[in-house]
Amino acid sequence: MTTTELLPAQSVATRIHPVPGGCDLWLLAESDVDEVAARLDASSALSPLETERLQRLLRPDSRRRHLGARVLARWAVGRYLGQRPRDVRFAVGEYGRPLLIDGGHLDFNLTHTDGLIACAVTTGATVGLDVETFPARAEAGRLITRVLTARELEHIECTNQRGVREALAEHWVLKEAYTKALGLGLHHAFDSFDIRDLKGRPRVHDPKTAAMPLPDWSLHLLHLGRAYVMGLARSDRRHGTVLPLRLFDAAGTLAGVETATAALVPRAVAGVAVARVSVSGQAVVSHLQTLEAPAHPD
Ligand SMILES: CC(C)(COP(=O)(O)OP(=O)(O)OC[C@H]1O[C@@H](n2cnc3c(N)ncnc32)[C@H](O)[C@@H]1OP(=O)(O)O)[C@@H](O)C(=O)NCCC(=O)NCCS
């Protein structure tokens, strides 16, 4: 057997079992994308449609992040399905939501921003994920009245511009995670629904979907150190219960070190000088308890 045959793109890696009622987060540093794509032999693992979409992206950073998301999804999801990355089959929803073909009860969602790519995987529920740099960029501040409702604006305590940008980022990631779980993305106007109890147990109040037979949603806000904030939405009738959340470092697991505790400390975030994860909304991050610290103390 040659070395190439041992690469995960050609072989099935050890299967991972999702935690019922929980969620796994796979993180990949943008700086690791090229290495991971090479290890997974992305050029042959991606579908013709994925390759075509990738080639249409002109900006190198957009291309890298899109490529990172594709290989991360194939690598991570394949681990649960017992499939080689190249064998995982995807479809696309009406508004662009990536879906699994023959994924059973598994669901996933992807997000990427400057420096970081992430994939959420869950079972028995729908999941939406969004990550942004924290706080929101200064120029994004002007969007606040288009993102937050009058009720939300009333409830935020912003004494300075930084506070406005923090509130904007935190509301934005939860709103986008929710609309991505719905599969609508930006087609669902962010100022048409509220996020309530943002700092406690965030929940969504959405007049448009309230009358529909949709599940309750559990929303979770994660501060990945000081640099990133992440919103996670999971369709879950057991709102208010603790969400077991596991973090996987994609580059670490690919290098075969996932049994070590160190592998569960995301190299992706450590690589950008972030070593703390804090979570609101009743989530528990397994293996990262000792790293929890109050978010953004300044
Ligand atoms: C999807 C959307 C919310 C992405 O916002 P963003 O903050 O720029 O991007 P994120 O990094 O958080 O997420 C992007 C990923 O979400 C996923 N995604 C795309 N559309 C999605 C949707 N409707 N619902 C859930 N997830 C979606 C994709 O995996 C995408 O990554 P990729 O483009 O590299 O494959 C936003 O661009 C949107 O709503 N677009 C609508 C696109 C659309 O309607 N397309 C149809 C045109 S006919």
Short mmCIF file of N, CA, C and O in Angstrom, two decimals, residues 4 19 31 48 56 80 82 85 97 109 169 188 200 208 213 224 234 248 250-251 265-266 273 275 280 297:
data_model
loop_
_atom_site.label_atom_id
_atom_site.label_comp_id
_atom_site.label_asym_id
_atom_site.label_seq_id
_atom_site.Cartn_x
_atom_site.Cartn_y
_atom_site.Cartn_z
N THR A 4 -0.05 7.37 -0.46
CA THR A 4 -1.22 8.06 -0.98
C THR A 4 -2.52 7.32 -0.59
O THR A 4 -3.50 7.93 -0.23
N VAL A 19 -23.22 13.31 19.68
CA VAL A 19 -23.87 13.22 20.99
C VAL A 19 -25.34 13.60 20.80
O VAL A 19 -25.62 14.72 20.34
N SER A 31 -5.12 29.70 7.90
CA SER A 31 -3.71 29.45 7.58
C SER A 31 -3.42 27.95 7.38
O SER A 31 -2.36 27.59 6.86
N PRO A 48 -17.36 18.20 -9.29
CA PRO A 48 -17.19 19.17 -10.39
C PRO A 48 -17.89 20.50 -10.09
O PRO A 48 -17.36 21.56 -10.40
N ARG A 56 -14.69 30.20 -9.84
CA ARG A 56 -15.35 31.49 -10.12
C ARG A 56 -14.94 32.58 -9.13
O ARG A 56 -15.16 33.75 -9.38
N TYR A 80 -18.61 11.11 10.57
CA TYR A 80 -19.84 10.59 11.21
C TYR A 80 -20.52 9.55 10.32
O TYR A 80 -21.13 8.62 10.81
N GLY A 82 -19.03 7.60 8.22
CA GLY A 82 -18.17 6.47 7.90
C GLY A 82 -17.83 6.46 6.42
O GLY A 82 -17.73 5.40 5.81
N PRO A 85 -13.90 11.39 2.58
CA PRO A 85 -14.31 12.77 2.26
C PRO A 85 -14.85 12.91 0.84
O PRO A 85 -15.86 13.58 0.63
N ARG A 97 -28.55 26.82 1.01
CA ARG A 97 -28.12 26.02 2.18
C ARG A 97 -27.55 24.68 1.73
O ARG A 97 -28.22 23.93 1.04
N ASN A 109 -23.78 22.78 9.18
CA ASN A 109 -23.77 24.10 8.56
C ASN A 109 -22.35 24.66 8.64
O ASN A 109 -21.58 24.30 9.52
N ALA A 169 -22.35 42.73 16.65
CA ALA A 169 -21.77 41.43 16.30
C ALA A 169 -22.51 40.29 16.99
O ALA A 169 -22.80 39.25 16.38
N HIS A 188 -34.22 36.32 5.04
CA HIS A 188 -35.12 36.58 6.17
C HIS A 188 -34.60 37.85 6.86
O HIS A 188 -33.52 37.82 7.45
N GLY A 200 -28.20 36.05 28.61
CA GLY A 200 -28.58 34.94 29.49
C GLY A 200 -28.77 33.67 28.69
O GLY A 200 -27.81 33.02 28.31
N LYS A 208 -42.96 36.06 12.14
CA LYS A 208 -43.25 35.40 10.86
C LYS A 208 -43.36 33.89 11.00
O LYS A 208 -44.10 33.25 10.26
N PRO A 213 -45.63 25.46 12.31
CA PRO A 213 -45.27 24.32 13.17
C PRO A 213 -43.76 24.08 13.18
O PRO A 213 -43.28 23.05 12.77
N LEU A 224 -14.98 33.08 21.03
CA LEU A 224 -13.73 32.34 20.86
C LEU A 224 -12.61 33.32 21.18
O LEU A 224 -12.11 34.02 20.30
N ARG A 234 -29.87 25.78 17.09
CA ARG A 234 -30.22 24.36 16.90
C ARG A 234 -31.71 24.22 17.15
O ARG A 234 -32.24 24.75 18.14
N PHE A 248 -13.62 20.36 17.82
CA PHE A 248 -12.59 19.58 17.13
C PHE A 248 -11.72 20.51 16.30
O PHE A 248 -12.23 21.38 15.60
N ALA A 250 -9.76 20.65 13.16
CA ALA A 250 -9.71 19.85 11.94
C ALA A 250 -8.28 19.47 11.57
O ALA A 250 -7.99 18.32 11.24
N ALA A 251 -7.37 20.44 11.64
CA ALA A 251 -5.99 20.14 11.26
C ALA A 251 -5.39 19.13 12.23
O ALA A 251 -4.63 18.24 11.83
N VAL A 265 -8.30 21.30 22.09
CA VAL A 265 -8.13 22.75 22.24
C VAL A 265 -7.87 23.26 20.83
O VAL A 265 -6.87 22.90 20.22
N PRO A 266 -8.79 24.01 20.30
CA PRO A 266 -8.68 24.31 18.88
C PRO A 266 -7.42 25.07 18.51
O PRO A 266 -7.23 26.19 18.92
N ALA A 273 -3.95 33.68 18.53
CA ALA A 273 -3.74 34.23 19.87
C ALA A 273 -5.02 34.25 20.70
O ALA A 273 -5.29 35.19 21.41
N ALA A 275 -7.09 31.84 23.40
CA ALA A 275 -6.98 30.57 24.13
C ALA A 275 -8.16 30.37 25.06
O ALA A 275 -8.12 29.56 25.96
N SER A 280 -22.48 31.39 26.29
CA SER A 280 -23.71 31.70 27.02
C SER A 280 -24.82 30.86 26.41
O SER A 280 -24.61 30.19 25.41
N PRO A 297 -12.83 40.97 28.67
CA PRO A 297 -12.85 41.75 29.90
C PRO A 297 -12.66 43.25 29.70
O PRO A 297 -13.08 44.05 30.54
#
